[in-house]
Coordinates of C-alpha atoms in Angstrom, one line a residue:
Chain Y
M1 CA 11.8 -14.2 -30.5
K2 CA 13.0 -17.7 -31.6
A3 CA 14.7 -18.4 -28.3
M4 CA 11.3 -18.2 -26.6
E5 CA 9.6 -21.0 -28.5
I6 CA 10.8 -23.8 -26.2
F7 CA 9.5 -21.9 -23.1
Y8 CA 6.1 -21.4 -24.6
E9 CA 5.9 -25.1 -25.5
I10 CA 6.8 -26.3 -22.0
S11 CA 4.7 -23.7 -20.1
R12 CA 1.7 -24.6 -22.2
D13 CA 1.9 -28.3 -21.4
P14 CA 4.6 -29.1 -18.8
Y15 CA 3.2 -32.7 -18.3
A16 CA 3.7 -33.5 -22.0
Y17 CA 7.3 -32.2 -21.8
A18 CA 8.0 -34.3 -18.7
R19 CA 6.6 -37.5 -20.3
K20 CA 8.7 -37.0 -23.4
W21 CA 11.8 -36.3 -21.2
K22 CA 11.2 -39.5 -19.3
N23 CA 10.9 -41.5 -22.5
Q24 CA 14.0 -40.0 -24.0
T25 CA 16.2 -40.2 -20.9
G26 CA 14.8 -43.3 -19.1
K27 CA 15.2 -41.2 -15.9
K28 CA 12.6 -40.4 -13.2
A29 CA 10.4 -37.4 -12.6
V30 CA 9.5 -36.0 -9.2
G31 CA 6.6 -33.6 -8.6
Y32 CA 6.7 -31.0 -5.9
F33 CA 4.7 -28.2 -4.4
C34 CA 6.1 -24.8 -3.3
S35 CA 9.4 -23.0 -3.7
Y36 CA 10.6 -24.3 -0.3
T37 CA 11.5 -27.7 -1.9
P38 CA 15.3 -27.9 -2.2
E39 CA 15.2 -28.9 -5.9
E40 CA 19.0 -29.4 -6.1
L41 CA 18.7 -32.6 -4.0
I42 CA 16.2 -34.0 -6.5
S43 CA 18.2 -32.9 -9.5
G44 CA 21.4 -34.3 -7.9
T45 CA 20.0 -37.9 -8.2
G46 CA 19.5 -37.3 -11.9
A47 CA 15.7 -37.1 -11.6
L48 CA 13.6 -34.2 -13.0
P49 CA 12.1 -31.9 -10.4
L50 CA 8.7 -30.6 -11.7
R51 CA 6.6 -28.1 -9.9
I52 CA 2.9 -28.7 -9.8
F53 CA 0.8 -25.6 -10.6
G54 CA -2.8 -26.7 -10.3
T55 CA -4.9 -27.6 -13.2
R56 CA -6.4 -26.0 -16.3
E57 CA -9.2 -28.6 -16.3
H58 CA -12.5 -28.5 -14.6
I59 CA -12.3 -29.7 -11.0
T60 CA -14.5 -32.7 -10.5
C61 CA -12.7 -35.3 -8.4
A62 CA -10.7 -33.3 -6.0
D63 CA -13.7 -31.7 -4.4
S64 CA -14.9 -34.9 -2.9
H65 CA -11.7 -35.0 -0.8
L66 CA -11.3 -31.3 0.0
Q67 CA -13.4 -28.6 1.6
S68 CA -14.4 -25.8 -0.8
Y69 CA -12.3 -23.2 1.0
C70 CA -9.0 -24.7 -0.3
C71 CA -7.1 -22.7 -2.9
S72 CA -7.2 -23.6 -6.6
L73 CA -3.6 -24.7 -6.5
V74 CA -4.3 -27.4 -3.9
R75 CA -7.6 -28.4 -5.5
G76 CA -6.1 -28.4 -9.0
G77 CA -3.0 -30.3 -8.1
L78 CA -5.1 -33.0 -6.5
E79 CA -7.4 -33.1 -9.4
D80 CA -4.5 -33.8 -11.8
A81 CA -3.3 -36.5 -9.5
L82 CA -6.6 -38.2 -9.1
T83 CA -7.5 -38.1 -12.8
G84 CA -4.2 -39.7 -13.8
R85 CA -2.8 -36.6 -15.6
L86 CA 0.2 -36.9 -13.2
A87 CA 0.6 -40.7 -13.6
F88 CA 4.0 -40.3 -15.1
L89 CA 5.5 -39.0 -11.8
D90 CA 7.7 -41.5 -9.9
G91 CA 7.2 -39.6 -6.6
T92 CA 6.1 -36.4 -5.0
V93 CA 7.5 -34.1 -2.4
F94 CA 5.6 -31.9 0.1
P95 CA 7.4 -29.2 2.0
H96 CA 5.7 -28.2 5.2
T97 CA 4.5 -24.7 4.4
C98 CA 0.9 -23.6 4.5
D99 CA -1.9 -25.7 6.3
S100 CA -3.5 -26.7 3.0
I101 CA -0.4 -28.1 1.5
Q102 CA 0.4 -30.0 4.7
R103 CA -3.0 -31.6 4.8
L104 CA -3.1 -32.1 1.0
S105 CA 0.0 -34.3 1.6
D106 CA -2.0 -36.8 3.7
I107 CA -4.9 -36.9 1.2
W108 CA -2.5 -37.3 -1.6
R109 CA -0.6 -40.2 0.0
L110 CA -3.8 -42.0 0.8
N111 CA -5.6 -41.4 -2.5
A112 CA -3.3 -40.7 -5.3
G113 CA -0.8 -43.5 -4.9
F114 CA 2.6 -42.5 -6.4
P115 CA 5.6 -44.8 -6.0
F116 CA 7.1 -42.6 -3.3
H117 CA 6.0 -39.7 -1.1
I118 CA 8.3 -37.5 1.0
D119 CA 7.3 -34.8 3.5
V120 CA 9.9 -32.2 4.2
I121 CA 9.0 -30.9 7.7
L122 CA 10.5 -27.4 7.6
P123 CA 10.6 -25.1 10.6
V124 CA 8.2 -22.2 10.6
K125 CA 10.5 -19.6 12.2
L126 CA 13.7 -19.4 10.2
D127 CA 15.7 -16.7 12.0
T128 CA 16.8 -18.6 15.1
E129 CA 19.9 -20.7 15.6
S130 CA 18.0 -23.8 16.6
A131 CA 15.8 -23.4 13.5
R132 CA 18.9 -23.4 11.3
T133 CA 20.3 -26.5 13.0
Y134 CA 16.9 -28.2 12.6
L135 CA 16.6 -27.2 9.0
L136 CA 20.0 -28.7 8.2
D137 CA 18.9 -32.0 9.9
V138 CA 15.7 -31.9 7.8
F139 CA 17.6 -31.5 4.6
H140 CA 20.0 -34.4 5.5
K141 CA 17.0 -36.6 6.2
F142 CA 15.4 -35.5 2.9
R143 CA 18.6 -36.4 1.1
R144 CA 18.7 -39.9 2.7
E145 CA 15.0 -40.5 1.8
L146 CA 15.6 -39.5 -1.8
E147 CA 18.7 -41.7 -2.0
Q148 CA 16.6 -44.7 -0.9
E149 CA 14.2 -44.1 -3.7
L150 CA 16.4 -42.7 -6.5
G151 CA 20.0 -43.9 -5.7
P152 CA 22.9 -42.2 -4.1
I153 CA 23.9 -38.5 -4.5
S154 CA 27.6 -37.8 -4.2
D155 CA 28.7 -34.6 -2.6
E156 CA 30.6 -33.8 -5.8
K157 CA 27.5 -34.2 -7.9
L158 CA 25.5 -32.1 -5.4
S159 CA 28.1 -29.3 -5.5
E160 CA 28.0 -29.4 -9.3
T161 CA 24.2 -29.2 -9.2
I162 CA 24.3 -26.2 -6.9
R163 CA 26.7 -24.5 -9.3
L164 CA 24.2 -25.2 -12.1
Y165 CA 21.3 -23.9 -10.2
N166 CA 23.2 -20.7 -9.2
N167 CA 24.0 -20.1 -12.8
I168 CA 20.3 -20.6 -13.7
R169 CA 19.4 -18.1 -11.0
R170 CA 21.9 -15.6 -12.3
L171 CA 20.4 -15.8 -15.8
L172 CA 16.8 -15.5 -14.6
E173 CA 17.9 -12.5 -12.6
E174 CA 19.6 -11.0 -15.6
I175 CA 16.4 -11.3 -17.6
Y176 CA 14.5 -9.6 -14.8
L177 CA 17.1 -6.8 -14.6
M178 CA 17.1 -6.2 -18.3
R179 CA 13.3 -6.0 -18.1
S180 CA 13.5 -3.5 -15.2
A181 CA 16.0 -1.4 -17.2
N182 CA 13.7 -1.4 -20.3
P183 CA 10.3 -3.1 -19.7
A184 CA 9.6 -3.1 -23.5
V185 CA 12.5 -5.5 -24.1
I186 CA 10.4 -8.6 -23.2
S187 CA 6.7 -9.1 -22.6
G188 CA 5.3 -10.2 -19.3
R189 CA 3.9 -13.2 -21.0
D190 CA 7.4 -14.2 -22.2
V191 CA 8.8 -13.8 -18.7
Y192 CA 6.0 -15.9 -17.3
A193 CA 6.8 -18.7 -19.9
V194 CA 10.5 -18.6 -19.0
V195 CA 10.0 -18.8 -15.2
K196 CA 7.3 -21.5 -15.4
S197 CA 9.5 -23.6 -17.7
A198 CA 12.4 -23.1 -15.3
M199 CA 10.6 -25.2 -12.8
V200 CA 9.9 -28.0 -15.2
M201 CA 12.7 -28.2 -17.8
D202 CA 15.8 -30.4 -17.7
R203 CA 18.0 -28.0 -15.8
N204 CA 21.0 -28.5 -18.1
D205 CA 18.9 -27.8 -21.1
L206 CA 17.3 -24.9 -19.2
Y207 CA 20.7 -23.3 -18.7
G208 CA 21.4 -23.5 -22.4
A209 CA 18.0 -22.0 -23.4
L210 CA 18.3 -19.2 -20.8
R211 CA 21.8 -18.4 -22.1
K212 CA 20.4 -18.1 -25.7
T213 CA 17.5 -15.9 -24.4
V214 CA 19.8 -13.5 -22.5
D215 CA 22.1 -13.2 -25.6
A216 CA 19.1 -12.6 -27.9
L217 CA 17.7 -10.0 -25.4
K218 CA 21.0 -8.2 -25.3
K219 CA 20.6 -7.5 -29.1
E220 CA 17.1 -6.0 -28.6
S221 CA 16.8 -2.3 -28.0
P222 CA 13.2 -1.4 -28.4
A223 CA 12.2 2.2 -27.7
A224 CA 11.1 2.6 -24.1
D225 CA 7.3 3.4 -24.0
N226 CA 5.7 5.4 -21.3
S227 CA 3.9 2.5 -19.7
K228 CA 3.4 2.7 -16.0
R229 CA 5.8 0.5 -14.0
I230 CA 4.2 -2.2 -11.8
V231 CA 5.4 -4.7 -9.3
L232 CA 3.4 -7.9 -8.8
A233 CA 3.3 -9.4 -5.3
G234 CA 1.7 -12.5 -3.9
G235 CA 1.8 -16.3 -4.4
V236 CA 1.4 -18.3 -7.6
C237 CA 0.3 -16.6 -10.8
N238 CA -0.5 -19.1 -13.4
H239 CA -2.4 -16.7 -15.7
P240 CA -0.3 -15.4 -18.6
D241 CA -3.3 -13.3 -19.7
I242 CA -2.9 -11.0 -16.7
Y243 CA 0.2 -9.6 -18.4
S244 CA -1.6 -8.9 -21.7
H245 CA -4.4 -7.2 -19.8
L246 CA -2.0 -5.0 -18.0
E247 CA 0.0 -4.1 -21.1
K248 CA -3.2 -3.3 -22.9
A249 CA -4.2 -1.0 -20.0
G250 CA -0.9 0.8 -20.2
A251 CA 1.4 -0.8 -17.6
R252 CA 4.3 -3.2 -17.6
V253 CA 5.5 -5.4 -14.8
V254 CA 9.1 -4.5 -13.9
W255 CA 9.6 -6.9 -11.0
D256 CA 7.7 -9.3 -8.8
E257 CA 7.5 -10.9 -5.5
L258 CA 5.8 -14.1 -6.5
C259 CA 6.3 -17.8 -6.0
T260 CA 6.2 -18.1 -9.8
G261 CA 8.9 -15.4 -10.0
T262 CA 11.7 -14.0 -7.8
R263 CA 10.8 -16.2 -4.8
Y264 CA 11.9 -19.1 -7.0
F265 CA 15.3 -17.8 -8.0
E266 CA 16.3 -15.3 -5.4
G267 CA 19.4 -15.9 -3.3
M268 CA 22.4 -18.0 -4.2
A269 CA 23.6 -21.2 -2.4
D270 CA 27.2 -21.1 -1.2
E271 CA 29.4 -23.0 -3.7
S272 CA 32.1 -23.9 -1.3
G273 CA 31.9 -26.2 1.8
D274 CA 29.2 -28.7 2.7
P275 CA 26.6 -28.6 -0.1
V276 CA 23.6 -29.6 2.1
A277 CA 24.6 -26.9 4.6
A278 CA 24.7 -24.4 1.7
L279 CA 21.2 -25.3 0.6
A280 CA 19.9 -24.9 4.2
Q281 CA 21.6 -21.6 4.5
R282 CA 20.0 -20.3 1.3
Y283 CA 16.5 -21.0 2.7
A284 CA 17.4 -19.5 6.1
D285 CA 18.7 -16.3 4.6
R286 CA 16.3 -15.5 1.8
I287 CA 13.1 -13.4 2.3
V288 CA 10.4 -15.6 3.6
C289 CA 7.0 -16.4 2.1
P290 CA 4.0 -15.6 4.4
A291 CA 3.8 -19.3 5.5
K292 CA 7.2 -18.7 7.3
H293 CA 8.4 -16.3 9.8
C294 CA 11.6 -14.3 9.8
G295 CA 11.2 -11.1 11.9
A296 CA 8.2 -8.9 11.8
D297 CA 9.1 -6.4 9.1
K298 CA 11.3 -8.1 6.6
R299 CA 8.7 -8.8 4.0
G300 CA 7.1 -5.4 4.2
R301 CA 10.5 -3.6 4.0
N302 CA 11.5 -5.9 1.2
L303 CA 8.5 -5.0 -0.9
V304 CA 9.0 -1.3 -0.3
D305 CA 12.7 -1.8 -1.4
I306 CA 11.7 -3.6 -4.5
V307 CA 9.4 -0.7 -5.5
K308 CA 12.1 1.8 -4.9
N309 CA 14.9 -0.1 -6.6
H310 CA 12.9 -0.7 -9.7
Q311 CA 11.2 2.8 -9.7
A312 CA 7.8 1.2 -9.7
Q313 CA 4.7 3.4 -9.5
G314 CA 2.3 0.8 -8.0
V315 CA 1.9 -2.7 -6.7
I316 CA -0.7 -5.3 -7.7
F317 CA -1.3 -8.0 -5.2
L318 CA -2.3 -11.3 -6.8
I319 CA -3.6 -13.6 -4.2
L320 CA -5.3 -17.0 -4.7
K321 CA -8.7 -17.0 -3.3
F322 CA -8.7 -18.9 0.1
C323 CA -4.9 -18.6 0.4
D324 CA -4.8 -17.7 4.1
P325 CA -1.0 -17.0 4.6
H326 CA -1.0 -14.4 1.9
S327 CA -4.5 -13.0 2.9
F328 CA -3.4 -12.6 6.5
D329 CA -0.2 -10.9 5.4
Y330 CA -1.9 -8.6 2.9
P331 CA -3.1 -5.9 5.3
Y332 CA 0.4 -5.7 6.8
M333 CA 2.0 -5.5 3.4
K334 CA -0.4 -2.9 2.2
E335 CA 0.2 -0.8 5.3
Y336 CA 3.9 -0.7 4.5
L337 CA 3.1 0.6 1.0
D338 CA 0.5 3.1 2.3
K339 CA 3.1 4.6 4.7
K340 CA 5.3 5.3 1.8
N341 CA 2.4 6.5 -0.4
I342 CA 2.8 3.7 -2.8
P343 CA -0.5 2.9 -4.5
S344 CA -1.6 -0.7 -4.6
M345 CA -4.6 -2.9 -5.5
L346 CA -5.6 -6.4 -4.6
L347 CA -6.8 -9.0 -7.1
E348 CA -8.1 -12.3 -5.9
L349 CA -7.4 -15.1 -8.4
E350 CA -8.8 -18.6 -8.9
E351 CA -8.2 -21.0 -11.7
Q352 CA -10.4 -18.7 -13.9
L353 CA -9.7 -15.0 -14.1
P354 CA -12.6 -12.6 -13.3
A355 CA -14.8 -11.7 -16.3
E356 CA -12.7 -9.7 -18.8
G357 CA -14.7 -6.5 -18.4
Q358 CA -14.3 -6.4 -14.6
L359 CA -10.6 -7.2 -14.8
A360 CA -10.0 -4.5 -17.5
T361 CA -12.0 -2.0 -15.4
R362 CA -9.9 -2.7 -12.3
F363 CA -6.6 -2.6 -14.1
E364 CA -7.4 0.5 -16.1
S365 CA -8.8 2.4 -13.0
F366 CA -5.7 1.5 -11.0
I367 CA -3.4 2.6 -13.8
E368 CA -5.4 5.8 -14.4
M369 CA -4.9 6.5 -10.7
L370 CA -1.1 6.2 -10.8
Chain M
M1 CA -19.2 23.5 -27.4
I2 CA -21.3 20.3 -26.9
V3 CA -19.9 17.0 -25.7
A4 CA -21.4 13.6 -24.7
G5 CA -20.8 10.8 -22.3
I6 CA -22.0 7.3 -23.0
D7 CA -22.1 4.8 -20.1
V8 CA -22.7 1.2 -21.3
G9 CA -23.5 -0.6 -18.1
S10 CA -24.3 -4.3 -17.6
T11 CA -28.0 -3.5 -17.2
T12 CA -28.7 -0.1 -18.6
T13 CA -27.0 2.3 -21.1
K14 CA -27.0 6.0 -20.2
V15 CA -26.2 9.0 -22.4
V16 CA -25.6 12.6 -21.2
V17 CA -25.3 15.5 -23.7
L18 CA -23.5 18.4 -22.0
K19 CA -22.9 22.0 -22.9
A20 CA -19.2 22.3 -22.1
G21 CA -17.3 25.4 -21.1
D22 CA -17.4 27.5 -17.9
T23 CA -21.1 27.0 -17.1
K24 CA -21.9 23.4 -17.8
E25 CA -25.4 22.4 -18.5
I26 CA -27.1 19.0 -19.1
L27 CA -28.9 19.5 -22.4
G28 CA -30.3 16.0 -22.8
K29 CA -30.1 12.5 -21.3
N30 CA -31.4 9.0 -21.8
I31 CA -31.4 5.7 -20.0
I32 CA -32.4 2.4 -21.8
Q33 CA -31.9 -1.3 -21.1
T34 CA -28.6 -2.6 -22.5
G35 CA -29.6 -5.0 -25.2
F36 CA -27.8 -8.1 -26.6
N37 CA -26.5 -5.9 -29.4
H38 CA -24.4 -3.1 -27.8
A39 CA -23.9 -1.2 -31.0
E40 CA -27.7 -0.9 -31.5
T41 CA -28.3 0.0 -27.9
I42 CA -25.7 2.7 -28.0
E43 CA -27.0 4.2 -31.3
E44 CA -30.6 4.2 -29.9
S45 CA -29.7 5.7 -26.5
L46 CA -27.6 8.4 -28.1
S47 CA -30.2 9.4 -30.7
L48 CA -32.9 9.6 -27.9
A49 CA -30.6 11.8 -25.8
L50 CA -29.9 14.0 -28.8
R51 CA -33.6 14.3 -29.5
S52 CA -34.3 15.4 -25.9
A53 CA -31.5 18.0 -26.2
R54 CA -32.7 19.0 -29.7
I55 CA -29.2 18.7 -31.0
D56 CA -27.7 17.1 -34.1
K57 CA -25.0 14.4 -33.8
K58 CA -22.7 16.4 -35.9
D59 CA -22.7 19.2 -33.4
I60 CA -21.1 17.1 -30.8
T61 CA -17.3 17.8 -30.7
Y62 CA -16.2 15.0 -28.3
I63 CA -17.6 11.7 -27.1
I64 CA -16.3 9.5 -24.2
G65 CA -17.4 5.9 -23.7
T66 CA -17.4 4.3 -20.3
G67 CA -19.0 1.4 -18.4
Y68 CA -18.2 -2.3 -19.0
G69 CA -19.2 -2.0 -22.6
R70 CA -17.1 1.1 -23.3
N71 CA -15.1 -0.6 -25.9
N72 CA -18.2 -1.1 -28.0
V73 CA -18.7 2.7 -28.4
A74 CA -16.9 2.5 -31.7
F75 CA -17.2 6.2 -32.5
A76 CA -16.0 7.4 -29.1
D77 CA -13.0 9.8 -29.1
K78 CA -11.8 8.2 -25.9
K79 CA -12.7 5.4 -23.5
V80 CA -12.4 5.9 -19.7
T81 CA -13.3 3.5 -16.9
E82 CA -16.6 4.1 -15.0
I83 CA -14.6 4.6 -11.8
A84 CA -13.0 7.7 -13.1
C85 CA -16.3 8.9 -14.5
H86 CA -18.3 8.4 -11.3
G87 CA -15.5 10.3 -9.5
H88 CA -15.9 13.3 -11.9
G89 CA -19.7 13.1 -11.9
A90 CA -20.0 13.1 -8.1
H91 CA -17.4 15.8 -7.6
F92 CA -19.4 18.0 -10.0
Y93 CA -22.5 18.0 -7.8
F94 CA -20.7 17.6 -4.5
P95 CA -17.3 19.2 -4.3
N96 CA -16.9 17.9 -0.8
A97 CA -17.3 14.3 -1.9
R98 CA -14.6 12.0 -0.4
T99 CA -16.3 8.6 -0.7
I100 CA -18.5 7.4 -3.5
I101 CA -20.7 4.3 -3.1
D102 CA -21.6 3.3 -6.7
I103 CA -24.0 0.3 -7.0
G104 CA -24.9 -0.7 -10.5
G105 CA -26.5 -3.7 -12.0
Q106 CA -23.7 -6.1 -11.5
D107 CA -21.0 -4.2 -9.6
S108 CA -20.6 -2.4 -6.4
K109 CA -17.7 0.0 -6.0
I110 CA -16.3 2.2 -3.4
I111 CA -14.3 5.2 -4.8
K112 CA -12.2 7.5 -2.6
L113 CA -11.5 11.1 -3.8
D114 CA -9.1 13.7 -2.5
N115 CA -10.1 17.3 -2.1
T116 CA -9.5 18.1 -5.7
G117 CA -11.7 15.3 -6.9
R118 CA -8.8 13.0 -7.9
I119 CA -9.3 9.3 -7.3
I120 CA -6.9 8.0 -4.6
D121 CA -8.2 4.5 -4.1
F122 CA -11.1 2.2 -5.1
A123 CA -12.5 -1.3 -4.3
M124 CA -14.9 -3.4 -6.3
N125 CA -17.0 -6.4 -5.4
E126 CA -15.6 -9.8 -6.4
K127 CA -17.4 -12.0 -9.0
C128 CA -20.5 -12.5 -6.9
A129 CA -23.7 -10.4 -7.5
A130 CA -24.6 -10.0 -3.8
G131 CA -24.9 -6.4 -2.9
T132 CA -25.7 -5.3 -6.5
G133 CA -28.8 -4.2 -8.4
R134 CA -29.1 -7.7 -9.8
F135 CA -29.6 -9.0 -6.3
L136 CA -32.5 -6.7 -5.8
E137 CA -34.0 -7.5 -9.2
V138 CA -34.0 -11.2 -8.4
M139 CA -35.6 -10.6 -5.0
A140 CA -38.3 -8.2 -6.5
K141 CA -39.4 -11.0 -8.7
V142 CA -39.6 -13.5 -5.8
L143 CA -41.6 -11.0 -3.8
Q144 CA -43.8 -10.0 -6.7
V145 CA -43.1 -6.3 -6.4
E146 CA -41.8 -3.8 -8.9
L147 CA -38.1 -2.9 -8.4
D148 CA -38.9 0.9 -8.0
Q149 CA -41.5 0.1 -5.3
M150 CA -39.0 -1.5 -3.0
G151 CA -37.7 1.7 -1.4
E152 CA -41.1 2.9 -0.4
L153 CA -42.3 -0.5 0.8
S154 CA -39.3 -0.9 3.1
N155 CA -40.2 2.4 4.9
A156 CA -43.2 0.6 6.2
A157 CA -41.2 -2.2 7.8
T158 CA -42.0 -2.9 11.4
T159 CA -40.0 -6.0 12.2
G160 CA -36.2 -6.3 11.7
I161 CA -35.2 -9.3 9.6
T162 CA -31.7 -10.3 8.7
I163 CA -30.9 -12.0 5.4
S164 CA -27.5 -13.5 6.1
S165 CA -26.7 -15.5 3.0
M166 CA -23.8 -14.1 1.0
C167 CA -24.9 -15.6 -2.3
T168 CA -27.8 -14.3 -4.4
V169 CA -29.1 -17.8 -5.0
F170 CA -29.0 -18.8 -1.3
A171 CA -30.5 -15.5 -0.3
E172 CA -33.4 -16.2 -2.6
S173 CA -34.1 -19.5 -0.8
E174 CA -33.8 -17.6 2.5
V175 CA -36.4 -15.1 1.2
I176 CA -38.7 -17.9 0.2
S177 CA -38.5 -19.4 3.6
K178 CA -39.2 -16.1 5.2
I179 CA -42.3 -15.8 2.9
S180 CA -43.5 -19.3 4.0
Q181 CA -42.9 -18.3 7.7
G182 CA -45.4 -15.5 7.1
Y183 CA -43.2 -12.5 7.3
R184 CA -44.6 -9.3 5.8
R185 CA -43.3 -8.2 2.4
E186 CA -42.2 -4.8 3.8
D187 CA -40.1 -6.4 6.5
I188 CA -38.4 -8.8 4.1
I189 CA -37.6 -6.0 1.7
N190 CA -36.1 -4.0 4.5
G191 CA -34.0 -7.0 5.4
L192 CA -32.8 -7.3 1.8
H193 CA -31.7 -3.7 1.9
G194 CA -29.7 -4.4 5.0
A195 CA -28.1 -7.3 3.2
V196 CA -26.9 -5.0 0.4
S197 CA -25.4 -2.5 2.7
D198 CA -23.8 -5.3 4.8
R199 CA -22.0 -6.5 1.6
V200 CA -20.8 -3.1 0.5
I201 CA -19.8 -1.5 3.7
P202 CA -16.9 -3.9 4.4
L203 CA -15.5 -3.1 1.0
G204 CA -15.4 0.6 2.0
K205 CA -14.1 0.0 5.5
R206 CA -11.0 -1.6 3.9
L207 CA -10.2 1.8 2.3
G208 CA -11.7 4.0 5.1
I209 CA -14.9 5.8 4.6
N210 CA -14.7 9.6 4.9
N211 CA -17.4 12.3 4.6
D212 CA -19.0 13.5 2.5
I213 CA -20.4 10.2 1.3
I214 CA -22.2 10.2 -2.1
M215 CA -24.2 7.4 -3.6
T216 CA -24.4 6.9 -7.3
G217 CA -25.7 4.3 -9.7
G218 CA -29.2 2.9 -10.3
V219 CA -29.5 1.4 -6.9
A220 CA -29.2 4.8 -5.3
K221 CA -32.7 5.6 -6.5
N222 CA -33.9 3.2 -3.8
K223 CA -34.6 5.3 -0.6
G224 CA -34.6 2.2 1.5
I225 CA -31.0 1.4 0.5
I226 CA -29.9 4.9 1.3
S227 CA -31.4 4.9 4.8
S228 CA -29.9 1.5 5.5
F229 CA -26.4 2.9 4.6
E230 CA -27.1 6.1 6.6
K231 CA -28.1 4.0 9.7
K232 CA -25.0 1.7 9.5
L233 CA -22.5 4.4 8.7
D234 CA -24.2 6.9 11.1
S235 CA -23.7 9.6 8.4
K236 CA -25.7 11.5 5.8
I237 CA -25.5 10.1 2.3
F238 CA -25.9 12.6 -0.5
V239 CA -27.6 11.5 -3.6
P240 CA -27.5 13.5 -6.8
E241 CA -30.8 14.3 -8.6
D242 CA -30.5 11.4 -11.1
P243 CA -27.9 9.0 -9.6
Q244 CA -28.1 6.6 -12.5
I245 CA -26.6 9.0 -15.0
I246 CA -23.6 10.1 -12.9
G247 CA -21.2 7.8 -14.9
A248 CA -22.3 9.2 -18.2
L249 CA -22.2 12.7 -16.8
G250 CA -18.7 12.1 -15.6
A251 CA -17.7 10.9 -19.0
A252 CA -19.2 14.1 -20.5
L253 CA -17.3 16.2 -18.0
I254 CA -14.0 14.5 -18.9
A255 CA -14.9 15.1 -22.5
S256 CA -15.2 18.8 -21.8
L257 CA -11.8 18.8 -20.1
E258 CA -10.3 17.0 -23.1
T259 CA -11.7 19.6 -25.6
A260 CA -10.4 22.4 -23.3
N261 CA -7.0 20.8 -23.3
T262 CA -6.8 20.4 -27.0
K263 CA -7.9 23.9 -27.5
A264 CA -5.2 25.1 -25.1
K265 CA -2.6 23.1 -27.0
K266 CA -3.7 24.6 -30.3
N267 CA -3.4 28.1 -28.9

């Protein structure tokens, strides 16, 4: 599909895209980790928010600063910072989520040396009144710190940005829903390229590109095949090959619960009233990632609901090796699925996928089992 | 009707030629090292198995390929994962099988079956070779013993030794330091068997280990490994007559089901 080309280009080399964007617009680019960064505030200043995904290169510099039991996202991000591959960034933002990202922030500030560095110290528990008040204060502080570095953000501009982001989220969700209705309509690799690009691309251009994609997808009506319906759950999946392996083994992803998926676009921010409060409210309301807390059974119930709503036959957990929030939550999530007799399998990921033979055996055996 | 299962493993390739139908019978089998050229290995192993069965290749109606090299069995009618095949193979000998411990050259797997022999869950080792046949191969070399002597030697162990390193390379250094400390070969081997079962049991505990427990794969030929598992799981481990061919046998059994199904469809 022609509408997909731009997404493939950006997802293959996000840094090249960002450098080109900076040259063309003369504006600034801000790198961030984790879906808990309120991107709207960065976009509101006119800067480009760009998610850091880890590296495709060999890790040689980062390991002299980090212990070997850090995940490949943390090690890879630092590697790209230390080797100068991220030198085009004007600043970086670290939301307080897992331990490794928090401590990476300090190492980053001391060793990588970007023009500005902001920590967003979020609450851990999100379902109490005091956490909500605190969260709002944190976002106000984040806004002030960004304004110092990047210039003022007016409330009007921020509200406009929120509307843009909501529209982007609606389009991403529409693509997901079309795929759930007929998984043959778009490949897993395509969806991966779209979602990854969404965290990198100029958001106005993104809106246009998504619009085109949705319109093009509406014209497609491929015959539904009898592939098994799978949900992916976990953290970051930066491996487009996973989708091809799954499709070859006779399964298609119909929904996900990934940071590089629904966790990025789920939940709308209120378009009326105080825009900063609306952003804080969105984070307080949405289903948490395992580095946050919001009641004991929300995540487990949510995953079971996803499986039911999208008539999935099984769940594949994709967890980065050494990711402790996800690994600690995994037995609890699996238990929720087991209770409902929903089959699941766990695949630990690093920057490199397991050997192809092993991976194919796991996927095929799991799919044979469904 | 005659069918065949070909299991192209990381270390050895196994072929079973099976008489399909109501009373199944293994007519011939073969095990050879998997060479660099899979196609040649597969051809050779199949023709040796056919020779032992005194059967001509054209008399085989259905062939299933399995194992990590299954996609290189170009002439196979179907390819199935080794997990499904070990399930069928173990269920054939032991209808009460509920948990299979399959340790091959590079993988260790736990497979859970329901009472009909259907696979309900499985777990596999991660990338690392600890707890696999390769681990024992490396250690046999260090200890200057033959791989197939290790089981018997470990029975003569008198002192308990723990090899605690997770990694094959580090465990090798640990073994070398035990040698220099003057430990007996038998005791070290016994410690190594304990290291294998210590790696594999947690995999199974995640899924829950139910009786009967069957062990398949080349490593199951090692009696020392079996008794190490039996001690730690406090349960009898059943081992089929030739545990190494269970994957190939399972493939042949699935092949016989497939031919029965196509026949039923034709009728």
